[in-house]
Amino acid sequence: MKTAALIYGRNDGYKENERLIVHINSLLNTFDEVLYLDWNSDDEKGSLLNGIKDSLIKEGRLKHFVIPSSIVKDVFGHIEGVQACIASYCYNILLRRCDADWIVCTTNDIIAPKKETFDKFLSQADKNTFYTLSRRDIEYSDLENFGFENWEDYRNHLDSTSKPRYFPAKVTYNDEWSIINCCGDFQLAHKDVWHKLKGFEENMIFACFQDTNIQKKAVLNGFGLKAIYNIPLYHMSHTGMGNDGSSPSKQNYNDVWDWVAGFEKSYNKENWGWDGIDIEYEVF
């Protein structure tokens, strides 16, 4: 049983290298493979990963994909505002190029669970259920004070002090399918489920709710849905996600809320995830 974690980085919005180092190393300690996609890479600046690769675990299990700004322009016709939709595209590109049995889509603010804890859960997991692992929020400054090189000791400390975060049962109107009310940050399913769903919705050109909509897609396709609270998963807190540190407007938020609530079927084409397009990658 092979496991993989899929993550992406933004050259136009990410801030702390140390946070990304801890995040990727925690994934490499837990998963058989990690696929990282650098979105909107500047030709001169290059990938975010290039600046931190000397601090990463190097065992040939990290695949590094790069999507330069020229390709982003070809797809969207402009650069401004593309951050709102990148999650769907980035995850889908990696889902199409990942052959692991169990696949997690996560964000670069997460300290992953321990391998033994995660593997034990997977040994009993249902291949026809879509899982969301509930995160436990921690302060980024606490990790910084503890020392980035000691992040494993810090995680052991958190395991005994941090409590799970329990989300309300639903988000939009009376839909029962939504088990979270903000970023899940750890969406887990068997590869067959991800492909049956055709990944995340690529026409969801909005800010937020990709993770909520993927849950609804799972239910609409006949899969079970479950939230997992007892596996320690830590989210390193951050501010707004916009280029200027801002959060999505209330109107945008409400528009997405309505769009997800009315969603009934996937609009993704058969070549979702840029299937058929050869994207080079390097292995660390």
PDB file of C-alpha atoms in Angstrom:
ATOM      1  CA  MET A   1       0.000   0.000   0.000  1.00  0.00           C
ATOM      2  CA  LYS A   2       1.668   3.177  -1.227  1.00  0.00           C
ATOM      3  CA  THR A   3       0.794   6.620   0.134  1.00  0.00           C
ATOM      4  CA  ALA A   4       1.358  10.083  -1.321  1.00  0.00           C
ATOM      5  CA  ALA A   5       0.800  13.693  -0.278  1.00  0.00           C
ATOM      6  CA  LEU A   6       0.122  16.406  -2.855  1.00  0.00           C
ATOM      7  CA  ILE A   7       1.037  20.038  -2.143  1.00  0.00           C
ATOM      8  CA  TYR A   8       1.636  23.232  -4.056  1.00  0.00           C
ATOM      9  CA  GLY A   9       3.399  26.538  -3.507  1.00  0.00           C
ATOM     10  CA  ARG A  10       2.736  30.046  -4.816  1.00  0.00           C
ATOM     11  CA  ASN A  11       5.545  32.256  -5.957  1.00  0.00           C
ATOM     12  CA  ASP A  12       3.129  35.172  -5.737  1.00  0.00           C
ATOM     13  CA  GLY A  13       1.923  34.772  -2.183  1.00  0.00           C
ATOM     14  CA  TYR A  14       4.036  32.596   0.119  1.00  0.00           C
ATOM     15  CA  LYS A  15       6.080  34.071   2.946  1.00  0.00           C
ATOM     16  CA  GLU A  16       8.039  31.910   5.407  1.00  0.00           C
ATOM     17  CA  ASN A  17      10.545  29.373   4.104  1.00  0.00           C
ATOM     18  CA  GLU A  18      10.915  27.745   7.533  1.00  0.00           C
ATOM     19  CA  ARG A  19       7.219  26.869   7.637  1.00  0.00           C
ATOM     20  CA  LEU A  20       7.532  25.124   4.267  1.00  0.00           C
ATOM     21  CA  ILE A  21      10.641  23.236   5.391  1.00  0.00           C
ATOM     22  CA  VAL A  22       8.879  21.832   8.451  1.00  0.00           C
ATOM     23  CA  HIS A  23       5.790  21.020   6.420  1.00  0.00           C
ATOM     24  CA  ILE A  24       7.564  19.096   3.638  1.00  0.00           C
ATOM     25  CA  ASN A  25       9.877  17.222   6.001  1.00  0.00           C
ATOM     26  CA  SER A  26       6.915  16.128   8.118  1.00  0.00           C
ATOM     27  CA  LEU A  27       5.231  14.794   4.976  1.00  0.00           C
ATOM     28  CA  LEU A  28       8.394  12.973   3.896  1.00  0.00           C
ATOM     29  CA  ASN A  29       8.512  11.314   7.326  1.00  0.00           C
ATOM     30  CA  THR A  30       4.951  10.039   6.907  1.00  0.00           C
ATOM     31  CA  PHE A  31       4.330   9.358   3.214  1.00  0.00           C
ATOM     32  CA  ASP A  32       6.027   7.127   0.667  1.00  0.00           C
ATOM     33  CA  GLU A  33       6.000   9.962  -1.822  1.00  0.00           C
ATOM     34  CA  VAL A  34       5.440  13.733  -1.848  1.00  0.00           C
ATOM     35  CA  LEU A  35       4.514  15.608  -5.014  1.00  0.00           C
ATOM     36  CA  TYR A  36       5.163  19.359  -4.891  1.00  0.00           C
ATOM     37  CA  LEU A  37       3.977  21.735  -7.615  1.00  0.00           C
ATOM     38  CA  ASP A  38       5.328  25.279  -7.797  1.00  0.00           C
ATOM     39  CA  TRP A  39       2.674  27.448  -9.422  1.00  0.00           C
ATOM     40  CA  ASN A  40       3.330  30.646 -11.366  1.00  0.00           C
ATOM     41  CA  SER A  41       7.113  30.280 -11.117  1.00  0.00           C
ATOM     42  CA  ASP A  42       9.031  33.344 -12.229  1.00  0.00           C
ATOM     43  CA  ASP A  43      11.692  32.679 -14.857  1.00  0.00           C
ATOM     44  CA  GLU A  44      14.304  34.561 -12.836  1.00  0.00           C
ATOM     45  CA  LYS A  45      13.253  33.686  -9.279  1.00  0.00           C
ATOM     46  CA  GLY A  46      12.477  30.049 -10.001  1.00  0.00           C
ATOM     47  CA  SER A  47      10.624  27.653  -7.746  1.00  0.00           C
ATOM     48  CA  LEU A  48      10.198  28.290  -4.029  1.00  0.00           C
ATOM     49  CA  LEU A  49      11.642  24.846  -3.455  1.00  0.00           C
ATOM     50  CA  ASN A  50      14.997  25.814  -4.934  1.00  0.00           C
ATOM     51  CA  GLY A  51      15.701  28.100  -1.983  1.00  0.00           C
ATOM     52  CA  ILE A  52      15.072  25.457   0.688  1.00  0.00           C
ATOM     53  CA  LYS A  53      16.038  22.141  -0.912  1.00  0.00           C
ATOM     54  CA  ASP A  54      19.268  21.890   1.099  1.00  0.00           C
ATOM     55  CA  SER A  55      17.139  21.715   4.268  1.00  0.00           C
ATOM     56  CA  LEU A  56      14.839  18.954   3.010  1.00  0.00           C
ATOM     57  CA  ILE A  57      15.063  15.209   3.528  1.00  0.00           C
ATOM     58  CA  LYS A  58      16.544  13.787   0.314  1.00  0.00           C
ATOM     59  CA  GLU A  59      15.643  10.155  -0.235  1.00  0.00           C
ATOM     60  CA  GLY A  60      14.306  10.271  -3.778  1.00  0.00           C
ATOM     61  CA  ARG A  61      10.704  10.547  -2.592  1.00  0.00           C
ATOM     62  CA  LEU A  62      10.018  14.203  -3.386  1.00  0.00           C
ATOM     63  CA  LYS A  63       8.855  14.988  -6.941  1.00  0.00           C
ATOM     64  CA  HIS A  64       9.192  18.640  -7.896  1.00  0.00           C
ATOM     65  CA  PHE A  65       6.902  20.001 -10.629  1.00  0.00           C
ATOM     66  CA  VAL A  66       7.071  23.580 -11.945  1.00  0.00           C
ATOM     67  CA  ILE A  67       4.327  25.549 -13.725  1.00  0.00           C
ATOM     68  CA  PRO A  68       5.938  28.792 -15.004  1.00  0.00           C
ATOM     69  CA  SER A  69       4.068  32.070 -15.374  1.00  0.00           C
ATOM     70  CA  SER A  70       4.026  31.693 -19.160  1.00  0.00           C
ATOM     71  CA  ILE A  71       1.800  28.617 -18.879  1.00  0.00           C
ATOM     72  CA  VAL A  72      -0.434  30.333 -16.328  1.00  0.00           C
ATOM     73  CA  LYS A  73      -0.901  33.208 -18.782  1.00  0.00           C
ATOM     74  CA  ASP A  74      -1.807  30.770 -21.545  1.00  0.00           C
ATOM     75  CA  VAL A  75      -4.518  29.209 -19.394  1.00  0.00           C
ATOM     76  CA  PHE A  76      -6.004  32.308 -17.760  1.00  0.00           C
ATOM     77  CA  GLY A  77      -4.953  35.130 -20.045  1.00  0.00           C
ATOM     78  CA  HIS A  78      -3.743  37.167 -17.085  1.00  0.00           C
ATOM     79  CA  ILE A  79      -1.896  36.820 -13.787  1.00  0.00           C
ATOM     80  CA  GLU A  80      -3.915  39.049 -11.475  1.00  0.00           C
ATOM     81  CA  GLY A  81      -6.471  37.152  -9.430  1.00  0.00           C
ATOM     82  CA  VAL A  82      -5.405  33.626 -10.361  1.00  0.00           C
ATOM     83  CA  GLN A  83      -4.664  32.727  -6.749  1.00  0.00           C
ATOM     84  CA  ALA A  84      -8.372  32.214  -6.132  1.00  0.00           C
ATOM     85  CA  CYS A  85      -8.498  29.165  -8.396  1.00  0.00           C
ATOM     86  CA  ILE A  86      -5.070  27.591  -8.195  1.00  0.00           C
ATOM     87  CA  ALA A  87      -5.917  24.871  -5.662  1.00  0.00           C
ATOM     88  CA  SER A  88      -8.159  22.988  -8.088  1.00  0.00           C
ATOM     89  CA  TYR A  89      -5.651  23.153 -10.935  1.00  0.00           C
ATOM     90  CA  CYS A  90      -2.595  22.327  -8.828  1.00  0.00           C
ATOM     91  CA  TYR A  91      -4.153  19.367  -7.064  1.00  0.00           C
ATOM     92  CA  ASN A  92      -5.613  17.990 -10.279  1.00  0.00           C
ATOM     93  CA  ILE A  93      -2.315  18.249 -12.139  1.00  0.00           C
ATOM     94  CA  LEU A  94      -0.681  16.208  -9.380  1.00  0.00           C
ATOM     95  CA  LEU A  95      -3.585  13.753  -9.019  1.00  0.00           C
ATOM     96  CA  ARG A  96      -3.201  12.899 -12.696  1.00  0.00           C
ATOM     97  CA  ARG A  97       0.494  12.185 -12.176  1.00  0.00           C
ATOM     98  CA  CYS A  98       0.350  10.234  -8.918  1.00  0.00           C
ATOM     99  CA  ASP A  99       0.070   6.449  -8.804  1.00  0.00           C
ATOM    100  CA  ALA A 100      -0.138   5.906  -5.020  1.00  0.00           C
ATOM    101  CA  ASP A 101      -2.987   3.878  -3.511  1.00  0.00           C
ATOM    102  CA  TRP A 102      -4.007   6.507  -0.946  1.00  0.00           C
ATOM    103  CA  ILE A 103      -3.595  10.193  -1.745  1.00  0.00           C
ATOM    104  CA  VAL A 104      -3.799  13.256   0.499  1.00  0.00           C
ATOM    105  CA  CYS A 105      -4.298  16.780  -0.830  1.00  0.00           C
ATOM    106  CA  THR A 106      -2.977  19.195   1.761  1.00  0.00           C
ATOM    107  CA  THR A 107      -1.570  22.696   2.238  1.00  0.00           C
ATOM    108  CA  ASN A 108       1.859  24.063   3.091  1.00  0.00           C
ATOM    109  CA  ASP A 109       0.812  25.079   6.617  1.00  0.00           C
ATOM    110  CA  ILE A 110       0.449  21.543   7.980  1.00  0.00           C
ATOM    111  CA  ILE A 111       2.583  19.367  10.264  1.00  0.00           C
ATOM    112  CA  ALA A 112       1.561  15.858   9.210  1.00  0.00           C
ATOM    113  CA  PRO A 113       0.603  13.021  11.570  1.00  0.00           C
ATOM    114  CA  LYS A 114       3.215  10.461  12.550  1.00  0.00           C
ATOM    115  CA  LYS A 115       3.676   7.642  10.080  1.00  0.00           C
ATOM    116  CA  GLU A 116       2.700   4.879  12.491  1.00  0.00           C
ATOM    117  CA  THR A 117      -0.501   6.713  13.427  1.00  0.00           C
ATOM    118  CA  PHE A 118      -1.442   7.395   9.822  1.00  0.00           C
ATOM    119  CA  ASP A 119      -0.614   3.887   8.574  1.00  0.00           C
ATOM    120  CA  LYS A 120      -2.635   2.297  11.367  1.00  0.00           C
ATOM    121  CA  PHE A 121      -5.662   4.322  10.336  1.00  0.00           C
ATOM    122  CA  LEU A 122      -5.225   3.405   6.661  1.00  0.00           C
ATOM    123  CA  SER A 123      -5.037  -0.302   7.493  1.00  0.00           C
ATOM    124  CA  GLN A 124      -8.701  -0.056   8.503  1.00  0.00           C
ATOM    125  CA  ALA A 125      -9.856   2.690   6.139  1.00  0.00           C
ATOM    126  CA  ASP A 126     -12.704   2.166   3.692  1.00  0.00           C
ATOM    127  CA  LYS A 127     -11.669   2.551   0.049  1.00  0.00           C
ATOM    128  CA  ASN A 128     -15.115   3.954  -0.787  1.00  0.00           C
ATOM    129  CA  THR A 129     -15.098   6.718   1.830  1.00  0.00           C
ATOM    130  CA  PHE A 130     -13.790  10.261   1.413  1.00  0.00           C
ATOM    131  CA  TYR A 131     -12.017  11.431   4.573  1.00  0.00           C
ATOM    132  CA  THR A 132     -11.238  14.858   5.979  1.00  0.00           C
ATOM    133  CA  LEU A 133      -8.790  14.981   8.884  1.00  0.00           C
ATOM    134  CA  SER A 134      -9.619  17.740  11.328  1.00  0.00           C
ATOM    135  CA  ARG A 135      -6.705  20.032  12.044  1.00  0.00           C
ATOM    136  CA  ARG A 136      -5.539  21.389  15.361  1.00  0.00           C
ATOM    137  CA  ASP A 137      -4.529  25.027  15.094  1.00  0.00           C
ATOM    138  CA  ILE A 138      -1.194  26.091  16.561  1.00  0.00           C
ATOM    139  CA  GLU A 139       0.641  29.392  16.532  1.00  0.00           C
ATOM    140  CA  TYR A 140       3.431  29.650  13.991  1.00  0.00           C
ATOM    141  CA  SER A 141       5.401  31.796  16.459  1.00  0.00           C
ATOM    142  CA  ASP A 142       5.429  28.915  18.982  1.00  0.00           C
ATOM    143  CA  LEU A 143       7.137  26.672  16.474  1.00  0.00           C
ATOM    144  CA  GLU A 144       9.592  29.434  15.662  1.00  0.00           C
ATOM    145  CA  ASN A 145      10.477  29.854  19.337  1.00  0.00           C
ATOM    146  CA  PHE A 146      10.861  26.113  19.791  1.00  0.00           C
ATOM    147  CA  GLY A 147      13.318  25.847  16.921  1.00  0.00           C
ATOM    148  CA  PHE A 148      12.619  24.584  13.430  1.00  0.00           C
ATOM    149  CA  GLU A 149      15.258  21.883  13.666  1.00  0.00           C
ATOM    150  CA  ASN A 150      13.391  20.440  16.671  1.00  0.00           C
ATOM    151  CA  TRP A 151       9.993  20.229  14.993  1.00  0.00           C
ATOM    152  CA  GLU A 152       9.597  16.505  15.726  1.00  0.00           C
ATOM    153  CA  ASP A 153      10.073  17.125  19.453  1.00  0.00           C
ATOM    154  CA  TYR A 154       7.610  19.996  19.169  1.00  0.00           C
ATOM    155  CA  ARG A 155       5.054  17.674  17.549  1.00  0.00           C
ATOM    156  CA  ASN A 156       5.480  15.191  20.411  1.00  0.00           C
ATOM    157  CA  HIS A 157       4.792  18.036  22.824  1.00  0.00           C
ATOM    158  CA  LEU A 158       1.688  19.069  20.884  1.00  0.00           C
ATOM    159  CA  ASP A 159       0.349  15.504  20.860  1.00  0.00           C
ATOM    160  CA  SER A 160      -0.099  15.709  24.610  1.00  0.00           C
ATOM    161  CA  THR A 161      -1.337  19.296  24.843  1.00  0.00           C
ATOM    162  CA  SER A 162      -3.407  20.194  21.737  1.00  0.00           C
ATOM    163  CA  LYS A 163      -7.031  19.168  21.478  1.00  0.00           C
ATOM    164  CA  PRO A 164      -8.898  18.303  18.253  1.00  0.00           C
ATOM    165  CA  ARG A 165     -10.980  20.975  16.609  1.00  0.00           C
ATOM    166  CA  TYR A 166     -14.571  19.833  16.137  1.00  0.00           C
ATOM    167  CA  PHE A 167     -16.397  21.391  13.224  1.00  0.00           C
ATOM    168  CA  PRO A 168     -20.135  21.951  12.927  1.00  0.00           C
ATOM    169  CA  ALA A 169     -22.072  19.341  10.963  1.00  0.00           C
ATOM    170  CA  LYS A 170     -22.855  21.493   7.945  1.00  0.00           C
ATOM    171  CA  VAL A 171     -22.047  24.721   6.141  1.00  0.00           C
ATOM    172  CA  THR A 172     -24.582  25.695   3.516  1.00  0.00           C
ATOM    173  CA  TYR A 173     -28.332  25.774   4.066  1.00  0.00           C
ATOM    174  CA  ASN A 174     -29.549  22.301   5.035  1.00  0.00           C
ATOM    175  CA  ASP A 175     -26.966  20.209   3.219  1.00  0.00           C
ATOM    176  CA  GLU A 176     -25.785  17.323   5.376  1.00  0.00           C
ATOM    177  CA  TRP A 177     -22.716  16.536   3.293  1.00  0.00           C
ATOM    178  CA  SER A 178     -20.517  19.331   4.597  1.00  0.00           C
ATOM    179  CA  ILE A 179     -18.538  18.311   7.658  1.00  0.00           C
ATOM    180  CA  ILE A 180     -16.287  21.336   7.923  1.00  0.00           C
ATOM    181  CA  ASN A 181     -16.769  25.094   7.937  1.00  0.00           C
ATOM    182  CA  CYS A 182     -13.304  26.191   6.845  1.00  0.00           C
ATOM    183  CA  CYS A 183     -10.213  24.732   5.182  1.00  0.00           C
ATOM    184  CA  GLY A 184      -9.940  21.003   5.774  1.00  0.00           C
ATOM    185  CA  ASP A 185      -6.260  21.054   4.791  1.00  0.00           C
ATOM    186  CA  PHE A 186      -6.077  17.255   4.696  1.00  0.00           C
ATOM    187  CA  GLN A 187      -8.407  15.653   2.164  1.00  0.00           C
ATOM    188  CA  LEU A 188      -7.805  11.900   1.924  1.00  0.00           C
ATOM    189  CA  ALA A 189      -9.177   9.294  -0.460  1.00  0.00           C
ATOM    190  CA  HIS A 190      -8.167   6.214  -2.401  1.00  0.00           C
ATOM    191  CA  LYS A 191      -6.867   6.986  -5.905  1.00  0.00           C
ATOM    192  CA  ASP A 192      -9.920   5.300  -7.454  1.00  0.00           C
ATOM    193  CA  VAL A 193     -12.191   7.763  -5.631  1.00  0.00           C
ATOM    194  CA  TRP A 194     -10.177  10.802  -6.721  1.00  0.00           C
ATOM    195  CA  HIS A 195     -10.359   9.681 -10.341  1.00  0.00           C
ATOM    196  CA  LYS A 196     -14.046   8.855 -10.150  1.00  0.00           C
ATOM    197  CA  LEU A 197     -14.620  12.421  -8.902  1.00  0.00           C
ATOM    198  CA  LYS A 198     -12.375  13.869 -11.652  1.00  0.00           C
ATOM    199  CA  GLY A 199     -10.554  15.733  -8.897  1.00  0.00           C
ATOM    200  CA  PHE A 200     -11.432  19.254  -7.775  1.00  0.00           C
ATOM    201  CA  GLU A 201     -13.650  21.499  -9.899  1.00  0.00           C
ATOM    202  CA  GLU A 202     -11.481  23.438 -12.340  1.00  0.00           C
ATOM    203  CA  ASN A 203     -14.147  26.012 -13.157  1.00  0.00           C
ATOM    204  CA  MET A 204     -14.377  27.001  -9.503  1.00  0.00           C
ATOM    205  CA  ILE A 205     -12.730  30.371 -10.106  1.00  0.00           C
ATOM    206  CA  PHE A 206     -13.424  31.579  -6.590  1.00  0.00           C
ATOM    207  CA  ALA A 207     -11.621  31.999  -3.303  1.00  0.00           C
ATOM    208  CA  CYS A 208     -12.114  29.130  -0.819  1.00  0.00           C
ATOM    209  CA  PHE A 209     -14.543  26.215  -0.533  1.00  0.00           C
ATOM    210  CA  GLN A 210     -12.699  23.834  -2.884  1.00  0.00           C
ATOM    211  CA  ASP A 211     -12.409  21.429   0.043  1.00  0.00           C
ATOM    212  CA  THR A 212     -16.093  21.727   0.886  1.00  0.00           C
ATOM    213  CA  ASN A 213     -17.132  21.168  -2.723  1.00  0.00           C
ATOM    214  CA  ILE A 214     -14.949  18.066  -3.086  1.00  0.00           C
ATOM    215  CA  GLN A 215     -16.869  16.578  -0.167  1.00  0.00           C
ATOM    216  CA  LYS A 216     -20.159  17.259  -1.891  1.00  0.00           C
ATOM    217  CA  LYS A 217     -18.799  15.669  -5.069  1.00  0.00           C
ATOM    218  CA  ALA A 218     -17.957  12.555  -3.055  1.00  0.00           C
ATOM    219  CA  VAL A 219     -21.505  12.256  -1.749  1.00  0.00           C
ATOM    220  CA  LEU A 220     -23.049  12.944  -5.167  1.00  0.00           C
ATOM    221  CA  ASN A 221     -20.957  10.095  -6.584  1.00  0.00           C
ATOM    222  CA  GLY A 222     -22.124   7.644  -3.936  1.00  0.00           C
ATOM    223  CA  PHE A 223     -19.085   7.628  -1.668  1.00  0.00           C
ATOM    224  CA  GLY A 224     -19.157   7.846   2.104  1.00  0.00           C
ATOM    225  CA  LEU A 225     -17.987  10.957   3.915  1.00  0.00           C
ATOM    226  CA  LYS A 226     -16.249  11.033   7.267  1.00  0.00           C
ATOM    227  CA  ALA A 227     -14.351  13.475   9.473  1.00  0.00           C
ATOM    228  CA  ILE A 228     -11.430  12.130  11.522  1.00  0.00           C
ATOM    229  CA  TYR A 229     -10.651  13.958  14.774  1.00  0.00           C
ATOM    230  CA  ASN A 230      -8.390  11.564  16.670  1.00  0.00           C
ATOM    231  CA  ILE A 231      -5.289  11.792  14.453  1.00  0.00           C
ATOM    232  CA  PRO A 232      -3.008  14.673  15.514  1.00  0.00           C
ATOM    233  CA  LEU A 233      -2.676  17.024  12.556  1.00  0.00           C
ATOM    234  CA  TYR A 234      -1.377  20.549  13.151  1.00  0.00           C
ATOM    235  CA  HIS A 235      -2.084  23.713  11.223  1.00  0.00           C
ATOM    236  CA  MET A 236       0.476  26.503  11.569  1.00  0.00           C
ATOM    237  CA  SER A 237      -1.664  29.633  11.698  1.00  0.00           C
ATOM    238  CA  HIS A 238      -1.288  32.423   9.161  1.00  0.00           C
ATOM    239  CA  THR A 239      -2.977  35.627   8.081  1.00  0.00           C
ATOM    240  CA  GLY A 240      -4.985  36.344   4.911  1.00  0.00           C
ATOM    241  CA  MET A 241      -4.141  34.538   1.698  1.00  0.00           C
ATOM    242  CA  GLY A 242      -4.198  37.466  -0.748  1.00  0.00           C
ATOM    243  CA  ASN A 243      -1.127  39.125  -2.247  1.00  0.00           C
ATOM    244  CA  ASP A 244      -1.693  42.075   0.068  1.00  0.00           C
ATOM    245  CA  GLY A 245      -2.535  39.921   3.092  1.00  0.00           C
ATOM    246  CA  SER A 246      -6.251  40.453   2.617  1.00  0.00           C
ATOM    247  CA  SER A 247      -9.037  37.900   2.860  1.00  0.00           C
ATOM    248  CA  PRO A 248     -11.696  37.281   0.197  1.00  0.00           C
ATOM    249  CA  SER A 249     -14.512  39.832   0.183  1.00  0.00           C
ATOM    250  CA  LYS A 250     -17.798  38.987   1.856  1.00  0.00           C
ATOM    251  CA  GLN A 251     -19.521  39.069  -1.532  1.00  0.00           C
ATOM    252  CA  ASN A 252     -17.051  36.585  -3.026  1.00  0.00           C
ATOM    253  CA  TYR A 253     -17.486  34.380   0.015  1.00  0.00           C
ATOM    254  CA  ASN A 254     -21.266  34.413  -0.337  1.00  0.00           C
ATOM    255  CA  ASP A 255     -21.063  33.787  -4.085  1.00  0.00           C
ATOM    256  CA  VAL A 256     -19.016  30.650  -3.516  1.00  0.00           C
ATOM    257  CA  TRP A 257     -21.349  29.564  -0.725  1.00  0.00           C
ATOM    258  CA  ASP A 258     -24.273  29.731  -3.147  1.00  0.00           C
ATOM    259  CA  TRP A 259     -22.311  28.036  -5.935  1.00  0.00           C
ATOM    260  CA  VAL A 260     -21.325  25.079  -3.768  1.00  0.00           C
ATOM    261  CA  ALA A 261     -24.833  24.727  -2.347  1.00  0.00           C
ATOM    262  CA  GLY A 262     -26.279  24.507  -5.858  1.00  0.00           C
ATOM    263  CA  PHE A 263     -23.600  22.189  -7.230  1.00  0.00           C
ATOM    264  CA  GLU A 264     -25.073  19.000  -8.728  1.00  0.00           C
ATOM    265  CA  LYS A 265     -22.495  17.505 -11.110  1.00  0.00           C
ATOM    266  CA  SER A 266     -18.879  17.881 -12.182  1.00  0.00           C
ATOM    267  CA  TYR A 267     -18.071  20.230 -15.029  1.00  0.00           C
ATOM    268  CA  ASN A 268     -14.546  18.857 -15.432  1.00  0.00           C
ATOM    269  CA  LYS A 269     -13.716  17.402 -18.838  1.00  0.00           C
ATOM    270  CA  GLU A 270     -12.159  13.993 -19.360  1.00  0.00           C
ATOM    271  CA  ASN A 271      -8.727  15.611 -19.618  1.00  0.00           C
ATOM    272  CA  TRP A 272      -9.010  17.204 -16.157  1.00  0.00           C
ATOM    273  CA  GLY A 273      -5.653  17.805 -14.525  1.00  0.00           C
ATOM    274  CA  TRP A 274      -4.138  18.769 -17.874  1.00  0.00           C
ATOM    275  CA  ASP A 275      -4.115  15.121 -18.874  1.00  0.00           C
ATOM    276  CA  GLY A 276      -2.093  14.554 -22.016  1.00  0.00           C
ATOM    277  CA  ILE A 277       0.240  17.479 -21.340  1.00  0.00           C
ATOM    278  CA  ASP A 278       3.797  16.451 -20.554  1.00  0.00           C
ATOM    279  CA  ILE A 279       5.057  18.264 -17.456  1.00  0.00           C
ATOM    280  CA  GLU A 280       8.656  17.648 -16.481  1.00  0.00           C
ATOM    281  CA  TYR A 281       9.702  17.145 -12.880  1.00  0.00           C
ATOM    282  CA  GLU A 282      12.830  16.462 -10.875  1.00  0.00           C
ATOM    283  CA  VAL A 283      13.261  14.065  -7.973  1.00  0.00           C
ATOM    284  CA  PHE A 284      14.967  15.030  -4.710  1.00  0.00           C
TER     285      PHE A 284
END
